[in-house]
Short mmCIF file of C-alpha atoms in Angstrom, two decimals:
data_model
loop_
_atom_site.label_atom_id
_atom_site.label_comp_id
_atom_site.label_asym_id
_atom_site.label_seq_id
_atom_site.Cartn_x
_atom_site.Cartn_y
_atom_site.Cartn_z
CA MET A 1 17.35 18.08 -1.52
CA SER A 2 18.06 14.48 -0.52
CA LEU A 3 19.06 11.55 -2.71
CA ILE A 4 19.39 7.82 -2.24
CA LEU A 5 22.54 6.47 -3.89
CA MET A 6 23.26 2.77 -4.39
CA GLU A 7 25.89 0.67 -6.10
CA GLY A 8 24.41 -2.23 -8.03
CA GLY A 9 25.68 -5.75 -8.43
CA ARG A 10 25.82 -6.77 -4.76
CA ARG A 11 23.95 -9.86 -3.57
CA LEU A 12 21.75 -9.37 -0.54
CA SER A 13 21.91 -11.61 2.50
CA GLY A 14 20.90 -11.64 6.14
CA ALA A 15 17.78 -11.22 8.25
CA ILE A 16 15.78 -8.14 9.27
CA THR A 17 12.52 -7.37 11.08
CA VAL A 18 9.92 -5.62 8.94
CA GLN A 19 8.43 -2.33 10.16
CA GLY A 20 4.83 -1.85 11.23
CA ALA A 21 2.26 -1.37 8.47
CA LYS A 22 1.65 2.17 7.26
CA ASN A 23 -1.83 1.24 6.02
CA SER A 24 -2.71 -0.18 9.44
CA VAL A 25 -1.35 2.50 11.70
CA LEU A 26 -2.98 5.50 10.01
CA PRO A 27 -6.62 4.37 10.52
CA ILE A 28 -5.69 3.06 13.98
CA LEU A 29 -4.36 6.50 14.95
CA ALA A 30 -7.59 8.07 13.71
CA ALA A 31 -9.53 5.50 15.76
CA THR A 32 -7.82 6.66 18.97
CA LEU A 33 -10.22 9.62 18.87
CA LEU A 34 -13.10 7.32 19.79
CA CYS A 35 -12.02 6.39 23.31
CA GLY A 36 -11.15 9.64 25.11
CA ASP A 37 -8.31 7.83 26.86
CA ILE A 38 -4.64 6.90 26.33
CA CYS A 39 -3.68 4.33 23.70
CA ARG A 40 -0.22 2.87 23.15
CA ILE A 41 0.57 1.87 19.56
CA ARG A 42 3.52 -0.49 19.41
CA ARG A 43 5.68 -1.04 16.33
CA CYS A 44 4.54 2.30 14.95
CA PRO A 45 6.71 3.17 11.93
CA ARG A 46 8.34 6.61 11.88
CA LEU A 47 7.00 7.85 8.56
CA GLN A 48 6.12 11.22 7.08
CA ASP A 49 2.46 10.16 6.95
CA VAL A 50 2.61 9.23 10.64
CA GLU A 51 4.09 12.66 11.41
CA THR A 52 1.25 14.28 9.46
CA THR A 53 -1.30 12.18 11.37
CA MET A 54 0.31 13.28 14.64
CA GLU A 55 -0.06 16.91 13.51
CA ILE A 56 -3.76 16.33 12.81
CA LEU A 57 -4.32 14.69 16.19
CA ARG A 58 -2.57 17.55 17.99
CA HIS A 59 -4.63 20.09 16.03
CA LEU A 60 -7.77 18.30 17.22
CA GLY A 61 -6.55 18.66 20.83
CA CYS A 62 -4.89 15.29 21.50
CA ARG A 63 -1.59 14.79 23.27
CA VAL A 64 0.74 12.65 21.15
CA TRP A 65 4.26 11.53 22.04
CA TRP A 66 6.88 8.88 21.35
CA GLU A 67 8.24 6.43 23.90
CA SER A 68 11.03 4.59 22.08
CA GLU A 69 9.29 2.77 19.19
CA ASP A 70 5.81 3.18 20.71
CA LEU A 71 3.48 6.06 19.90
CA LEU A 72 1.06 7.15 22.63
CA VAL A 73 -2.12 9.16 22.03
CA ASP A 74 -4.22 10.79 24.75
CA SER A 75 -7.52 11.80 23.15
CA SER A 76 -9.20 12.87 26.40
CA THR A 77 -8.50 16.52 25.54
CA VAL A 78 -10.10 16.66 22.06
CA CYS A 79 -11.48 20.17 21.56
CA CYS A 80 -11.75 20.64 17.79
CA TRP A 81 -13.63 18.97 14.94
CA GLU A 82 -12.04 20.72 11.93
CA ILE A 83 -8.90 19.74 10.01
CA PRO A 84 -7.26 22.60 8.09
CA ASP A 85 -6.66 22.35 4.36
CA GLN A 86 -2.84 22.33 4.61
CA LEU A 87 -2.90 19.16 6.72
CA MET A 88 -5.54 17.39 4.61
CA ARG A 89 -3.52 17.96 1.45
CA LYS A 90 -0.44 16.19 2.80
CA MET A 91 -1.81 12.66 2.48
CA ARG A 92 -4.68 10.68 1.02
CA SER A 93 -5.38 8.82 4.27
CA SER A 94 -6.41 12.01 6.05
CA VAL A 95 -10.00 11.36 4.91
CA ILE A 96 -10.17 8.48 7.41
CA PHE A 97 -10.54 11.06 10.18
CA LEU A 98 -14.03 11.94 8.92
CA GLY A 99 -15.79 8.91 10.43
CA ALA A 100 -13.80 9.11 13.67
CA ILE A 101 -14.48 12.82 14.26
CA LEU A 102 -18.19 12.35 13.51
CA SER A 103 -18.33 9.52 16.03
CA ARG A 104 -16.60 11.57 18.71
CA CYS A 105 -17.91 15.10 18.08
CA GLY A 106 -21.11 14.76 16.05
CA GLN A 107 -19.75 17.12 13.43
CA ALA A 108 -16.68 17.46 11.25
CA LYS A 109 -15.20 19.80 8.66
CA ILE A 110 -12.43 18.74 6.30
CA SER A 111 -11.23 19.52 2.78
CA TYR A 112 -10.58 16.96 0.08
CA PRO A 113 -7.44 14.89 0.80
CA GLY A 114 -4.11 14.83 -1.06
CA GLY A 115 -1.63 11.98 -1.60
CA CYS A 116 0.17 10.38 -4.55
CA GLU A 117 -1.17 11.27 -8.01
CA LEU A 118 -2.32 7.84 -9.14
CA GLY A 119 -5.46 8.92 -10.95
CA PRO A 120 -9.01 9.60 -9.75
CA ARG A 121 -9.74 8.24 -6.27
CA PRO A 122 -13.14 9.69 -5.40
CA ILE A 123 -14.44 9.56 -1.85
CA ASP A 124 -18.06 9.14 -2.94
CA LEU A 125 -18.26 5.72 -1.27
CA HIS A 126 -17.12 7.21 2.05
CA LEU A 127 -19.74 9.95 1.90
CA ALA A 128 -22.55 7.62 0.81
CA ALA A 129 -21.89 5.30 3.76
CA LEU A 130 -21.81 8.18 6.26
CA ARG A 131 -25.04 9.63 4.86
CA GLN A 132 -26.73 6.26 5.19
CA LEU A 133 -25.77 6.24 8.88
CA GLY A 134 -27.51 9.60 9.29
CA ALA A 135 -24.80 12.19 8.63
CA GLN A 136 -25.71 15.34 6.74
CA ILE A 137 -22.89 16.39 4.43
CA GLU A 138 -22.55 19.65 2.53
CA GLU A 139 -19.86 20.05 -0.12
CA THR A 140 -18.88 23.67 -0.67
CA GLY A 141 -15.71 25.20 -2.12
CA GLY A 142 -13.66 22.04 -1.75
CA SER A 143 -14.71 21.56 1.87
CA LEU A 144 -16.93 18.94 3.47
CA CYS A 145 -19.13 20.09 6.35
CA CYS A 146 -20.67 17.13 8.16
CA TYR A 147 -23.28 17.03 10.93
CA ALA A 148 -24.64 14.03 12.76
CA GLU A 149 -26.75 14.76 15.84
CA GLN A 150 -27.75 11.10 15.92
CA MET A 151 -26.36 8.34 13.72
CA ASN A 152 -28.17 5.01 13.57
CA GLY A 153 -26.99 1.59 12.53
CA SER A 154 -27.81 0.57 8.98
CA GLU A 155 -27.25 -2.00 6.25
CA LEU A 156 -24.46 -0.60 4.07
CA MET A 157 -23.71 -2.03 0.65
CA LEU A 158 -20.43 -0.76 -0.84
CA SER A 159 -20.43 -0.77 -4.63
CA LEU A 160 -16.68 -1.50 -4.49
CA PRO A 161 -14.63 -3.11 -1.70
CA SER A 162 -12.86 0.18 -0.93
CA VAL A 163 -10.41 -0.02 1.97
CA GLY A 164 -10.86 3.62 2.99
CA ALA A 165 -14.64 3.54 2.73
CA THR A 166 -14.75 0.33 4.79
CA GLU A 167 -12.58 1.91 7.50
CA ASN A 168 -14.58 5.15 7.58
CA ALA A 169 -17.84 3.20 7.80
CA ILE A 170 -16.50 1.10 10.71
CA LEU A 171 -15.33 4.16 12.65
CA ALA A 172 -18.57 6.04 12.08
CA ALA A 173 -20.64 2.96 12.98
CA CYS A 174 -18.89 2.78 16.36
CA GLY A 175 -20.70 6.01 17.21
CA ALA A 176 -24.07 5.01 15.73
CA ALA A 177 -26.91 3.54 17.79
CA GLY A 178 -27.67 -0.09 16.99
CA THR A 179 -26.01 -2.51 14.61
CA THR A 180 -24.40 -1.65 11.30
CA THR A 181 -23.66 -4.33 8.71
CA ILE A 182 -21.18 -3.49 5.94
CA HIS A 183 -21.57 -5.65 2.84
CA ASN A 184 -18.91 -5.99 0.13
CA ALA A 185 -16.36 -4.75 2.66
CA ALA A 186 -12.64 -4.69 1.88
CA ARG A 187 -10.88 -7.80 3.17
CA GLU A 188 -7.31 -6.52 3.60
CA PRO A 189 -5.26 -7.56 6.66
CA GLU A 190 -5.18 -3.91 7.69
CA ILE A 191 -8.97 -3.99 8.14
CA ARG A 192 -8.61 -6.93 10.51
CA ASP A 193 -5.87 -5.04 12.39
CA LEU A 194 -8.22 -2.06 12.81
CA GLN A 195 -10.94 -4.40 14.10
CA ASN A 196 -8.51 -5.92 16.62
CA PHE A 197 -7.54 -2.46 17.85
CA LEU A 198 -11.16 -1.35 18.23
CA CYS A 199 -12.06 -4.54 20.09
CA ALA A 200 -9.10 -3.96 22.41
CA MET A 201 -10.72 -0.58 23.22
CA GLY A 202 -14.01 -2.32 24.01
CA ALA A 203 -15.81 -1.95 20.68
CA ASP A 204 -18.02 -4.71 19.25
CA VAL A 205 -16.73 -5.26 15.71
CA HIS A 206 -16.50 -8.63 14.00
CA GLY A 207 -16.25 -10.10 10.53
CA ALA A 208 -13.13 -8.24 9.32
CA GLY A 209 -11.26 -10.34 6.80
CA SER A 210 -14.54 -11.38 5.21
CA SER A 211 -16.80 -9.36 2.92
CA THR A 212 -19.36 -8.73 5.70
CA ILE A 213 -18.53 -6.75 8.84
CA HIS A 214 -20.84 -6.12 11.79
CA VAL A 215 -20.49 -3.19 14.20
CA VAL A 216 -22.57 -2.69 17.33
CA GLY A 217 -22.27 1.00 18.13
CA LYS A 218 -22.41 3.22 21.19
CA LYS A 219 -20.15 0.99 23.26
CA ARG A 220 -18.16 2.57 26.06
CA LEU A 221 -14.54 2.57 24.91
CA HIS A 222 -11.29 2.83 26.81
CA GLY A 223 -7.56 3.04 26.15
CA CYS A 224 -5.55 0.02 25.08
CA ASP A 225 -2.14 -1.34 24.14
CA HIS A 226 -1.88 -2.62 20.56
CA GLN A 227 0.92 -3.82 18.28
CA VAL A 228 0.54 -3.03 14.58
CA ILE A 229 0.96 -5.84 12.05
CA ALA A 230 4.02 -5.97 9.78
CA ASP A 231 3.91 -3.99 6.55
CA ARG A 232 3.26 -6.48 3.75
CA ILE A 233 4.26 -4.01 1.02
CA VAL A 234 7.60 -3.26 2.67
CA ALA A 235 8.09 -7.04 2.91
CA ALA A 236 7.26 -7.37 -0.80
CA THR A 237 9.77 -4.61 -1.60
CA TYR A 238 12.69 -6.29 0.18
CA LEU A 239 11.82 -9.68 -1.29
CA SER A 240 11.74 -8.08 -4.75
CA ALA A 241 15.11 -6.41 -4.09
CA ALA A 242 16.72 -9.75 -3.24
CA ALA A 243 14.97 -11.49 -6.13
CA GLY A 244 16.32 -8.99 -8.66
CA ALA A 245 19.81 -8.50 -7.26
CA GLY A 246 20.22 -12.10 -6.15
CA GLY A 247 20.69 -13.25 -2.59
CA ASP A 248 19.42 -15.10 0.43
CA ILE A 249 17.36 -13.06 2.92
CA CYS A 250 14.96 -13.73 5.78
CA LEU A 251 12.20 -11.35 6.85
CA GLN A 252 11.14 -11.79 10.47
CA GLU A 253 7.99 -10.99 12.46
CA VAL A 254 5.78 -11.06 9.38
CA ASP A 255 2.70 -13.04 8.36
CA PRO A 256 3.56 -14.60 4.96
CA GLY A 257 -0.14 -15.18 4.34
CA HIS A 258 -0.60 -11.42 4.00
CA PHE A 259 1.51 -11.28 0.82
CA SER A 260 1.23 -14.83 -0.51
CA THR A 261 0.38 -13.64 -4.03
CA VAL A 262 3.72 -11.79 -4.13
CA THR A 263 5.74 -14.78 -2.95
CA ALA A 264 3.86 -16.97 -5.43
CA ALA A 265 4.83 -14.62 -8.27
CA LEU A 266 8.47 -14.54 -7.21
CA ALA A 267 8.48 -18.35 -6.90
CA GLN A 268 7.10 -18.56 -10.45
CA ALA A 269 10.02 -16.34 -11.52
CA GLY A 270 12.46 -18.87 -10.10
CA CYS A 271 13.05 -17.82 -6.49
CA ARG A 272 13.06 -20.38 -3.68
CA ILE A 273 10.61 -19.35 -0.97
CA THR A 274 10.40 -20.90 2.51
CA CYS A 275 7.78 -19.70 5.01
CA ASP A 276 6.73 -20.42 8.56
CA GLU A 277 4.16 -18.63 10.72
CA THR A 278 6.28 -15.53 11.39
CA SER A 279 9.02 -15.41 8.75
CA VAL A 280 9.78 -15.84 5.08
CA ARG A 281 13.10 -16.71 3.42
CA LEU A 282 13.88 -15.96 -0.23
CA GLN A 283 16.81 -17.38 -2.18
CA SER A 284 17.48 -16.07 -5.67
CA ASP A 285 20.16 -17.12 -8.15
CA ARG A 286 20.02 -15.03 -11.28
CA PRO A 287 18.60 -14.88 -13.84
CA LEU A 288 14.89 -14.92 -13.10
CA ARG A 289 12.22 -16.11 -15.52
CA GLY A 290 9.50 -13.89 -16.96
CA ILE A 291 5.98 -14.23 -15.53
CA SER A 292 3.14 -14.69 -17.98
CA LEU A 293 0.60 -12.49 -16.18
CA ILE A 294 0.32 -10.45 -13.00
CA ARG A 295 -3.11 -8.91 -12.56
CA THR A 296 -3.73 -6.52 -9.65
CA SER A 297 -6.99 -6.78 -7.74
CA PRO A 298 -8.41 -6.21 -4.25
CA TYR A 299 -7.17 -8.47 -1.46
CA PRO A 300 -6.68 -11.42 -1.49
CA GLY A 301 -5.56 -10.74 -5.07
CA PHE A 302 -2.20 -9.34 -6.12
CA PRO A 303 -1.75 -5.92 -4.42
CA THR A 304 -1.47 -2.87 -6.62
CA ASP A 305 1.08 -1.46 -4.19
CA ALA A 306 3.44 -4.37 -4.96
CA GLN A 307 3.15 -4.12 -8.72
CA ALA A 308 5.98 -1.61 -9.23
CA VAL A 309 8.56 -3.37 -7.05
CA VAL A 310 7.89 -6.81 -8.56
CA MET A 311 8.12 -5.24 -12.02
CA ALA A 312 11.53 -3.84 -11.06
CA ALA A 313 12.67 -7.29 -9.89
CA LEU A 314 11.85 -8.74 -13.34
CA LEU A 315 13.66 -6.17 -15.49
CA ARG A 316 16.57 -8.56 -16.19
CA SER A 317 14.50 -11.74 -16.33
CA GLN A 318 14.66 -14.16 -19.24
CA GLY A 319 11.49 -13.78 -21.25
CA THR A 320 8.50 -11.46 -21.02
CA SER A 321 6.26 -10.48 -18.12
CA VAL A 322 2.82 -8.94 -18.51
CA PHE A 323 1.20 -6.70 -15.89
CA VAL A 324 -2.46 -5.66 -15.86
CA GLU A 325 -3.28 -2.81 -13.47
CA ASN A 326 -6.93 -2.90 -12.43
CA MET A 327 -6.88 -0.52 -9.44
CA PHE A 328 -5.45 2.87 -10.53
CA GLU A 329 -5.04 4.60 -13.87
CA ASN A 330 -1.58 6.10 -13.38
CA ARG A 331 0.30 3.19 -11.80
CA TYR A 332 2.97 3.00 -14.52
CA ARG A 333 4.54 6.43 -14.03
CA HIS A 334 7.71 4.73 -12.80
CA ALA A 335 8.16 2.99 -16.17
CA ALA A 336 9.68 6.06 -17.85
CA GLU A 337 12.27 6.39 -15.08
CA LEU A 338 13.13 2.68 -15.26
CA ARG A 339 13.66 3.02 -19.01
CA ARG A 340 16.40 5.57 -18.23
CA MET A 341 18.26 2.63 -16.72
CA GLY A 342 17.87 0.51 -19.84
CA ALA A 343 14.67 -1.35 -18.94
CA ASP A 344 12.39 -2.49 -21.76
CA ILE A 345 8.88 -1.65 -20.51
CA ARG A 346 6.00 -1.01 -22.88
CA PRO A 347 2.94 0.42 -21.11
CA GLU A 348 -0.33 0.67 -23.00
CA GLY A 349 -3.32 1.76 -20.93
CA ARG A 350 -3.75 -0.68 -18.08
CA VAL A 351 -1.25 -3.19 -19.53
CA ALA A 352 2.53 -3.08 -19.29
CA VAL A 353 4.79 -5.57 -21.04
CA VAL A 354 8.27 -6.07 -19.57
CA CYS A 355 10.87 -7.68 -21.82
CA GLY A 356 13.90 -8.79 -19.86
CA VAL A 357 17.25 -7.18 -20.73
CA PRO A 358 20.75 -8.55 -20.02
CA ARG A 359 21.81 -5.58 -17.88
CA LEU A 360 20.72 -2.27 -16.42
CA GLN A 361 22.85 0.88 -16.30
CA ALA A 362 22.97 3.31 -13.40
CA ALA A 363 21.24 6.63 -13.97
CA ARG A 364 19.88 9.70 -12.19
CA VAL A 365 16.16 9.03 -11.73
CA ASP A 366 13.30 10.58 -9.74
CA SER A 367 10.56 9.01 -7.65
CA THR A 368 7.13 9.64 -9.12
CA ASP A 369 5.15 8.25 -6.18
CA LEU A 370 5.67 6.11 -3.09
CA ARG A 371 5.82 2.61 -4.62
CA GLY A 372 7.33 3.82 -7.89
CA GLY A 373 10.18 5.32 -5.87
CA ALA A 374 10.76 2.00 -4.11
CA ALA A 375 10.85 0.32 -7.54
CA LEU A 376 13.71 2.60 -8.57
CA VAL A 377 15.67 1.45 -5.53
CA VAL A 378 14.99 -2.20 -6.41
CA ALA A 379 16.24 -1.55 -9.95
CA GLY A 380 19.26 0.44 -8.76
CA LEU A 381 20.48 -2.53 -6.72
CA GLN A 382 20.79 -4.47 -10.00
CA ALA A 383 22.27 -1.74 -12.21
CA GLU A 384 25.92 -1.37 -13.21
CA GLY A 385 27.35 1.69 -11.50
CA ILE A 386 25.90 4.09 -8.94
CA THR A 387 22.23 4.99 -9.29
CA GLU A 388 20.91 8.23 -7.80
CA VAL A 389 17.23 8.39 -6.82
CA GLY A 390 15.74 11.84 -6.25
CA GLU A 391 12.39 13.09 -4.92
CA ILE A 392 12.75 10.60 -2.08
CA HIS A 393 10.11 12.33 0.03
CA HIS A 394 7.69 10.03 -1.77
CA ILE A 395 9.59 6.96 -0.52
CA GLN A 396 9.76 8.33 3.03
CA ARG A 397 5.97 8.36 3.17
CA GLY A 398 5.96 4.56 3.40
CA TYR A 399 9.42 3.32 4.35
CA ALA A 400 10.76 4.15 7.81
CA ASP A 401 14.37 3.22 7.00
CA ILE A 402 14.77 1.72 3.55
CA VAL A 403 18.45 2.70 3.43
CA GLY A 404 19.21 1.16 6.83
CA ASP A 405 17.23 -2.00 6.15
CA LEU A 406 18.91 -2.66 2.81
CA SER A 407 22.33 -1.81 4.27
CA ARG A 408 21.77 -4.47 6.91
CA LEU A 409 21.12 -6.92 4.08
CA GLY A 410 24.47 -6.06 2.48
CA ALA A 411 23.47 -3.38 -0.06
CA VAL A 412 25.92 -0.54 -0.72
CA ILE A 413 23.41 2.27 -0.27
CA ARG A 414 23.33 5.63 1.43
CA ARG A 415 21.29 8.79 1.75
CA GLU A 416 22.95 12.04 0.76
CA ASN A 417 21.79 15.62 1.33
CA THR A 418 22.70 18.01 -1.47
#
């Protein structure tokens, strides 16, 4: 078993470059199936979910290998259209392969995906969009058997702006004859990054970043060289760490516009934020102020993935902060672990009230999910004593080197195998 141990009470300072975005690279890796050629993915983060995606690609017949920090995929040798249950269960994002395999092979068989236990996250929207494009889908014994001899472009109206359903619809539409228009599409920066990657392969996709996306299918695609955008949630985590512990840090090679709601919240709490086109600087002198209301919502609203780390930054703030979680039912599982450290958090349904306390005490705590685990690290950097965070496999799903990054910013933190 591995732990992350950190000594609280140290101010953070310095500059680091933020890793590539997990939520960009996973659909991009699935999209490499469409071209039957070699793609180079630059700034690819070395994450457990990326390793799982590499396993899936290899199972499907692709060649996948690292060259320094670049990941290369040769999909010319695809020979399989089925993903086994043990791979599907490793991560939620595995469902994104459904649209890509259908586009490439005309059929696909997968089981229901796994991932963090954050409450019900049905894939009904994914399946409805694929059916509207002409796919026939049978659900039997936890498996999805999909056939699509000929998919045709269509007008798709998503009942919710689901990121995964938008991505699956785009990938499937690339293999459909004619034009597909996706209405009420998700607007996240990662959707735009997927569009840019597909266009670099020769696809005709436009409109990403808005609520309406157009895809002209059946284009001849080819390999490409693409650099993934910076991970806005990792950026939010390190900003939250410096806000809570105090410090002066600069994050480089980021787009501050991608997480402007987070920087706005931290500025409201009393941090000084300075941004340019590719960097953001945060200066924090304790104590912070409570924030009246943080309400999560689809992009461009406050991201649900940043809720836990910002909450951890405000544990010692003066006053009260109120969080309303509108995206997932079980997003406050980290609250019980934070209370072990002396935090005053009162969750009630979708609302959590955080009353600032003068100090936090180190404790042995366990990650409950990816972002909840990162929140424990943010809290541990403020606590008196040495905090031990267990179940760090959750954290490793989204952070390539959280220990190294925070060490470079001056944190006393290490990973220990027990």
